[in-house]
Amino acid sequence: MPNDSDGRTDGARFLADVVLTCDEGFSTIERGAVDVGADGRIAWVGPAADAPATDTPVINVGGLLMPGLVNTHAHTPMTLVRGAGDGLPLMAWLTDVMWPREGRLRPDDVWWGMTLGVVEMLRSGVTTTCEMYAYEQAVTDAAREAGIRLVMCPGVMSVVHADQSGSVAGRIDDIARFHAAEHDPDGRVTVGFAPHSAYDLGVEACAEIAAAARERDTLLHIHLAETRTEGDALSAAHGGASVPQLLADAGVLEGRVLAAHSVWLDDADLDIYESTGVAVAHCPVSNMKLGSGAARVPEMLERGITVSLATDGPGSNDDLDLWEEIKIASLLARVTALDPTLMSAQQVISMATRSGAEALGLHTGVLEAGRWADMIRLDIDDVAFVPVTSPQELIAHVAWSGGSRHVTDVWVGGERVVAGQVCLTVDEARARFEVQHRAQRLAEESGT
C-alpha cells in the first residue's frame, strides 16, 4: 500500500468483496469500494462499479471491510497484573491485589503495559480505546507510538490524588494542563476527565471534576453502579437517594458523560440516564467474571440511551478482545430475560462501532464520507462464514461465528497498522519480555 515513512496512506481506493458500513441502515455492499484521502478520512463509499474516477492507487484487499471496533472503557496498562487475584469479589480484588501492585508502578512500566495491550487490541481489530488510568503521559505516548486512536481520561482517586482536606483541586489542575497540551480532535488523541467513582471520591469532588470537564466541553468518564452494594454507604448518608440521583442533583451528569458498567440501575435511574443523555460503556465479560451482575441493556436501548461495548481492564476480563463482548452482550441479555429476540446481530455490532464512536464523541465507527478511515479487514474465506445465502446471514456470521482470528489487516486514520495479522508498529516480542519481567517485580514487591 502506498505510504510515506510513518505509514500514512497518500490516498487510495480499497476494493473488497463486501463492505459493511455499520451506518444506521446497516448497508452491506457487495464488491464495494472505500476511497481514503491523504488526510486519513473517507472520501467515498459505495459499489465499485459506481465509484468516481480516481488517480489514486487501487488496492484490492478482498474479504470484508468494516469499521474498526471501539473499546469505550479500558485500563489497558493492567496487562501488568493480568490474572492476579482471580476469584475475588470486586472490592477485595481492588484493595488486596490490584492497588498494592499498581501502587508500585513506574511510568516506564505503564508505557510497556499499554504498548503490549495496544498490540492485542490492534490485532483483534480495535482501532479506538478509551483509557481510564493514571500516568496519562506514559499511556498517551505509548498509544501514539503504536498508532491506536486514544481517548485518554486521566483517573482521579482519593487515595492517590486527594490532599489532607480531601480536595482534588491539584489533580484537576494537572489534568487541565494535560488537556491543553495533548487534546487534539484533528489527530488521534483526545482527553477527558475520569473521577474513579462517587463511592471513592464523594459527590462533591465528582462535581468539581465534572465542572472542569464541562468547561472544556470534553468527556467525563466514571465508574457507576458496577456492583449491588458499592453505593450503599453514600446513599445512606444522603437520605437513601441512589448514587445516580445524587450525581444528577449535583450536576455531575450534565455535559458529555460516559458511565462505565451501570449494572445496578432501577427505573428512576434509567429515567435519569435518558433525560441527561448519559452514555453507557457496557462490560459484560468483566461484569460476569467479577460476579457483578447483568446490566439492563435491552431496556436502555429501548429508551434510546447510547450503549457501547468495552472490555474493562485485562485484570478483570482478562483479555482486550471486543469480539467476545459483541457475542456475550447479546447472549447475556437473552438468557437473563429468557428471550432470544433481544439484541440482534446488527445491534451488538453497532454497539461496538457506531455507538462507541457516539459515546466518545468521535467521528469514526462508520464507513462513510467524512469519517476517519479506521477500518478492519475480515477474512470471510473461512468455514465460520459458510454458508451465506443473504446479507443478513453474513451479518449474523460477523456477530456470532466471526472473531478476532478473522481480522487480517487494520488501518487507523488511513495508516496500516496491522498486515497479515502482524502488528507493524510495535516489537511484540520485546513488549512481551518487558511486561513479563516488570509484572514479576510488581508481584514480588507487593507480596501479592
PDB file of C-alpha atoms in Angstrom, residues 208-348:
ATOM      1  CA  GLU A 208     -15.715  19.657  40.820  1.00  0.00           C
ATOM      2  CA  ILE A 209     -14.182  17.342  38.245  1.00  0.00           C
ATOM      3  CA  ALA A 210     -17.353  17.371  36.140  1.00  0.00           C
ATOM      4  CA  ALA A 211     -17.343  21.168  36.110  1.00  0.00           C
ATOM      5  CA  ALA A 212     -13.772  21.141  34.783  1.00  0.00           C
ATOM      6  CA  ALA A 213     -14.795  18.743  32.014  1.00  0.00           C
ATOM      7  CA  ARG A 214     -17.808  20.844  31.038  1.00  0.00           C
ATOM      8  CA  GLU A 215     -15.687  23.977  30.963  1.00  0.00           C
ATOM      9  CA  ARG A 216     -13.609  22.312  28.240  1.00  0.00           C
ATOM     10  CA  ASP A 217     -16.549  20.588  26.524  1.00  0.00           C
ATOM     11  CA  THR A 218     -14.823  17.273  26.968  1.00  0.00           C
ATOM     12  CA  LEU A 219     -15.751  13.821  28.185  1.00  0.00           C
ATOM     13  CA  LEU A 220     -16.398  12.891  31.817  1.00  0.00           C
ATOM     14  CA  HIS A 221     -15.845   9.170  32.327  1.00  0.00           C
ATOM     15  CA  ILE A 222     -16.814   7.494  35.607  1.00  0.00           C
ATOM     16  CA  HIS A 223     -17.466   4.066  37.133  1.00  0.00           C
ATOM     17  CA  LEU A 224     -21.101   3.943  38.177  1.00  0.00           C
ATOM     18  CA  ALA A 225     -23.388   1.277  39.659  1.00  0.00           C
ATOM     19  CA  GLU A 226     -20.981  -1.569  38.953  1.00  0.00           C
ATOM     20  CA  THR A 227     -21.908  -3.698  41.976  1.00  0.00           C
ATOM     21  CA  ARG A 228     -25.032  -4.095  44.070  1.00  0.00           C
ATOM     22  CA  THR A 229     -23.678  -2.613  47.315  1.00  0.00           C
ATOM     23  CA  GLU A 230     -20.931  -0.182  46.289  1.00  0.00           C
ATOM     24  CA  GLY A 231     -23.134   2.880  46.786  1.00  0.00           C
ATOM     25  CA  ASP A 232     -24.937   1.802  49.955  1.00  0.00           C
ATOM     26  CA  ALA A 233     -22.926   3.936  52.379  1.00  0.00           C
ATOM     27  CA  LEU A 234     -23.126   7.003  50.167  1.00  0.00           C
ATOM     28  CA  SER A 235     -26.865   6.604  49.687  1.00  0.00           C
ATOM     29  CA  ALA A 236     -27.447   6.065  53.405  1.00  0.00           C
ATOM     30  CA  ALA A 237     -25.542   9.260  54.172  1.00  0.00           C
ATOM     31  CA  HIS A 238     -27.830  11.194  51.820  1.00  0.00           C
ATOM     32  CA  GLY A 239     -31.250  10.016  52.850  1.00  0.00           C
ATOM     33  CA  GLY A 240     -31.384   6.889  50.708  1.00  0.00           C
ATOM     34  CA  ALA A 241     -31.137   8.546  47.289  1.00  0.00           C
ATOM     35  CA  SER A 242     -29.445   6.428  44.641  1.00  0.00           C
ATOM     36  CA  VAL A 243     -25.941   7.367  43.521  1.00  0.00           C
ATOM     37  CA  PRO A 244     -27.127   8.343  40.002  1.00  0.00           C
ATOM     38  CA  GLN A 245     -29.710  10.625  41.641  1.00  0.00           C
ATOM     39  CA  LEU A 246     -27.078  12.187  43.896  1.00  0.00           C
ATOM     40  CA  LEU A 247     -24.777  12.799  40.932  1.00  0.00           C
ATOM     41  CA  ALA A 248     -27.621  14.252  38.858  1.00  0.00           C
ATOM     42  CA  ASP A 249     -28.632  16.591  41.688  1.00  0.00           C
ATOM     43  CA  ALA A 250     -25.024  17.794  41.936  1.00  0.00           C
ATOM     44  CA  GLY A 251     -24.808  18.488  38.198  1.00  0.00           C
ATOM     45  CA  VAL A 252     -22.273  15.731  37.565  1.00  0.00           C
ATOM     46  CA  LEU A 253     -24.351  14.178  34.774  1.00  0.00           C
ATOM     47  CA  GLU A 254     -24.632  17.368  32.781  1.00  0.00           C
ATOM     48  CA  GLY A 255     -22.403  17.734  29.739  1.00  0.00           C
ATOM     49  CA  ARG A 256     -20.821  14.754  27.994  1.00  0.00           C
ATOM     50  CA  VAL A 257     -20.833  11.776  30.379  1.00  0.00           C
ATOM     51  CA  LEU A 258     -19.856   8.153  29.829  1.00  0.00           C
ATOM     52  CA  ALA A 259     -20.745   5.823  32.699  1.00  0.00           C
ATOM     53  CA  ALA A 260     -18.898   2.517  32.849  1.00  0.00           C
ATOM     54  CA  HIS A 261     -20.800  -0.630  33.879  1.00  0.00           C
ATOM     55  CA  SER A 262     -24.159   0.839  35.008  1.00  0.00           C
ATOM     56  CA  VAL A 263     -25.360  -2.579  36.151  1.00  0.00           C
ATOM     57  CA  TRP A 264     -27.454  -1.783  39.213  1.00  0.00           C
ATOM     58  CA  LEU A 265     -29.925   0.834  37.958  1.00  0.00           C
ATOM     59  CA  ASP A 266     -33.598   0.988  38.835  1.00  0.00           C
ATOM     60  CA  ASP A 267     -36.281   2.573  36.663  1.00  0.00           C
ATOM     61  CA  ALA A 268     -35.726   6.001  38.196  1.00  0.00           C
ATOM     62  CA  ASP A 269     -32.014   5.754  37.463  1.00  0.00           C
ATOM     63  CA  LEU A 270     -32.744   4.837  33.854  1.00  0.00           C
ATOM     64  CA  ASP A 271     -35.012   7.888  33.692  1.00  0.00           C
ATOM     65  CA  ILE A 272     -32.016   9.982  34.784  1.00  0.00           C
ATOM     66  CA  TYR A 273     -29.739   8.466  32.140  1.00  0.00           C
ATOM     67  CA  GLU A 274     -32.382   9.037  29.473  1.00  0.00           C
ATOM     68  CA  SER A 275     -33.084  12.644  30.427  1.00  0.00           C
ATOM     69  CA  THR A 276     -29.437  13.666  30.848  1.00  0.00           C
ATOM     70  CA  GLY A 277     -28.045  11.825  27.820  1.00  0.00           C
ATOM     71  CA  VAL A 278     -25.573   9.731  29.796  1.00  0.00           C
ATOM     72  CA  ALA A 279     -23.940   7.074  27.600  1.00  0.00           C
ATOM     73  CA  VAL A 280     -23.034   3.624  28.905  1.00  0.00           C
ATOM     74  CA  ALA A 281     -19.859   1.573  28.494  1.00  0.00           C
ATOM     75  CA  HIS A 282     -21.210  -1.963  28.864  1.00  0.00           C
ATOM     76  CA  CYS A 283     -18.608  -4.501  30.061  1.00  0.00           C
ATOM     77  CA  PRO A 284     -20.409  -7.863  30.109  1.00  0.00           C
ATOM     78  CA  VAL A 285     -17.368 -10.155  30.380  1.00  0.00           C
ATOM     79  CA  SER A 286     -15.794  -8.225  33.244  1.00  0.00           C
ATOM     80  CA  ASN A 287     -19.154  -7.941  34.995  1.00  0.00           C
ATOM     81  CA  MET A 288     -19.614 -11.706  34.705  1.00  0.00           C
ATOM     82  CA  LYS A 289     -16.075 -12.583  35.824  1.00  0.00           C
ATOM     83  CA  LEU A 290     -16.358 -10.414  38.939  1.00  0.00           C
ATOM     84  CA  GLY A 291     -19.917 -11.582  39.610  1.00  0.00           C
ATOM     85  CA  SER A 292     -21.193  -8.016  39.433  1.00  0.00           C
ATOM     86  CA  GLY A 293     -24.464  -8.698  37.621  1.00  0.00           C
ATOM     87  CA  ALA A 294     -26.144  -8.180  34.258  1.00  0.00           C
ATOM     88  CA  ALA A 295     -26.937  -4.650  33.090  1.00  0.00           C
ATOM     89  CA  ARG A 296     -30.412  -3.798  31.799  1.00  0.00           C
ATOM     90  CA  VAL A 297     -29.134  -3.155  28.298  1.00  0.00           C
ATOM     91  CA  PRO A 298     -32.280  -4.028  26.292  1.00  0.00           C
ATOM     92  CA  GLU A 299     -34.266  -1.528  28.359  1.00  0.00           C
ATOM     93  CA  MET A 300     -31.546   1.093  27.884  1.00  0.00           C
ATOM     94  CA  LEU A 301     -31.686   0.597  24.130  1.00  0.00           C
ATOM     95  CA  GLU A 302     -35.484   0.845  24.132  1.00  0.00           C
ATOM     96  CA  ARG A 303     -35.176   4.209  25.877  1.00  0.00           C
ATOM     97  CA  GLY A 304     -32.696   5.499  23.314  1.00  0.00           C
ATOM     98  CA  ILE A 305     -29.758   5.502  25.726  1.00  0.00           C
ATOM     99  CA  THR A 306     -26.437   5.172  23.883  1.00  0.00           C
ATOM    100  CA  VAL A 307     -24.886   1.854  24.881  1.00  0.00           C
ATOM    101  CA  SER A 308     -21.383   0.972  23.747  1.00  0.00           C
ATOM    102  CA  LEU A 309     -19.189  -2.039  24.417  1.00  0.00           C
ATOM    103  CA  ALA A 310     -15.998  -2.286  26.423  1.00  0.00           C
ATOM    104  CA  THR A 311     -13.599  -4.882  27.739  1.00  0.00           C
ATOM    105  CA  ASP A 312     -12.690  -3.169  31.023  1.00  0.00           C
ATOM    106  CA  GLY A 313      -9.093  -3.867  32.047  1.00  0.00           C
ATOM    107  CA  PRO A 314      -7.081  -7.028  31.383  1.00  0.00           C
ATOM    108  CA  GLY A 315      -7.003  -7.568  35.136  1.00  0.00           C
ATOM    109  CA  SER A 316     -10.738  -8.260  35.248  1.00  0.00           C
ATOM    110  CA  ASN A 317     -11.604  -9.657  31.823  1.00  0.00           C
ATOM    111  CA  ASP A 318      -8.755 -10.858  31.223  1.00  0.00           C
ATOM    112  CA  ASP A 319      -8.295 -10.024  27.534  1.00  0.00           C
ATOM    113  CA  LEU A 320      -8.875  -6.984  25.346  1.00  0.00           C
ATOM    114  CA  ASP A 321     -10.833  -8.773  22.620  1.00  0.00           C
ATOM    115  CA  LEU A 322     -14.004  -6.780  21.942  1.00  0.00           C
ATOM    116  CA  TRP A 323     -15.402  -9.564  19.749  1.00  0.00           C
ATOM    117  CA  GLU A 324     -16.115 -11.505  22.931  1.00  0.00           C
ATOM    118  CA  GLU A 325     -18.178  -8.577  24.209  1.00  0.00           C
ATOM    119  CA  ILE A 326     -20.132  -8.459  20.941  1.00  0.00           C
ATOM    120  CA  LYS A 327     -21.284 -12.041  21.297  1.00  0.00           C
ATOM    121  CA  ILE A 328     -21.636 -12.249  25.056  1.00  0.00           C
ATOM    122  CA  ALA A 329     -23.512  -8.945  25.439  1.00  0.00           C
ATOM    123  CA  SER A 330     -26.366 -10.320  23.390  1.00  0.00           C
ATOM    124  CA  LEU A 331     -26.281 -13.826  24.839  1.00  0.00           C
ATOM    125  CA  LEU A 332     -26.257 -12.497  28.398  1.00  0.00           C
ATOM    126  CA  ALA A 333     -29.271 -10.306  27.716  1.00  0.00           C
ATOM    127  CA  ARG A 334     -31.164 -13.152  26.086  1.00  0.00           C
ATOM    128  CA  VAL A 335     -30.514 -15.760  28.754  1.00  0.00           C
ATOM    129  CA  THR A 336     -31.266 -13.309  31.566  1.00  0.00           C
ATOM    130  CA  ALA A 337     -34.633 -12.367  30.044  1.00  0.00           C
ATOM    131  CA  LEU A 338     -35.313 -15.829  28.556  1.00  0.00           C
ATOM    132  CA  ASP A 339     -35.938 -14.024  25.274  1.00  0.00           C
ATOM    133  CA  PRO A 340     -33.975 -14.973  22.109  1.00  0.00           C
ATOM    134  CA  THR A 341     -35.295 -11.946  20.216  1.00  0.00           C
ATOM    135  CA  LEU A 342     -33.278  -9.413  22.206  1.00  0.00           C
ATOM    136  CA  MET A 343     -30.219  -7.585  20.881  1.00  0.00           C
ATOM    137  CA  SER A 344     -29.822  -8.582  17.264  1.00  0.00           C
ATOM    138  CA  ALA A 345     -26.533  -9.052  15.441  1.00  0.00           C
ATOM    139  CA  GLN A 346     -26.913  -5.582  13.944  1.00  0.00           C
ATOM    140  CA  GLN A 347     -27.466  -4.011  17.360  1.00  0.00           C
ATOM    141  CA  VAL A 348     -24.412  -5.531  19.012  1.00  0.00           C
TER     142      VAL A 348
END
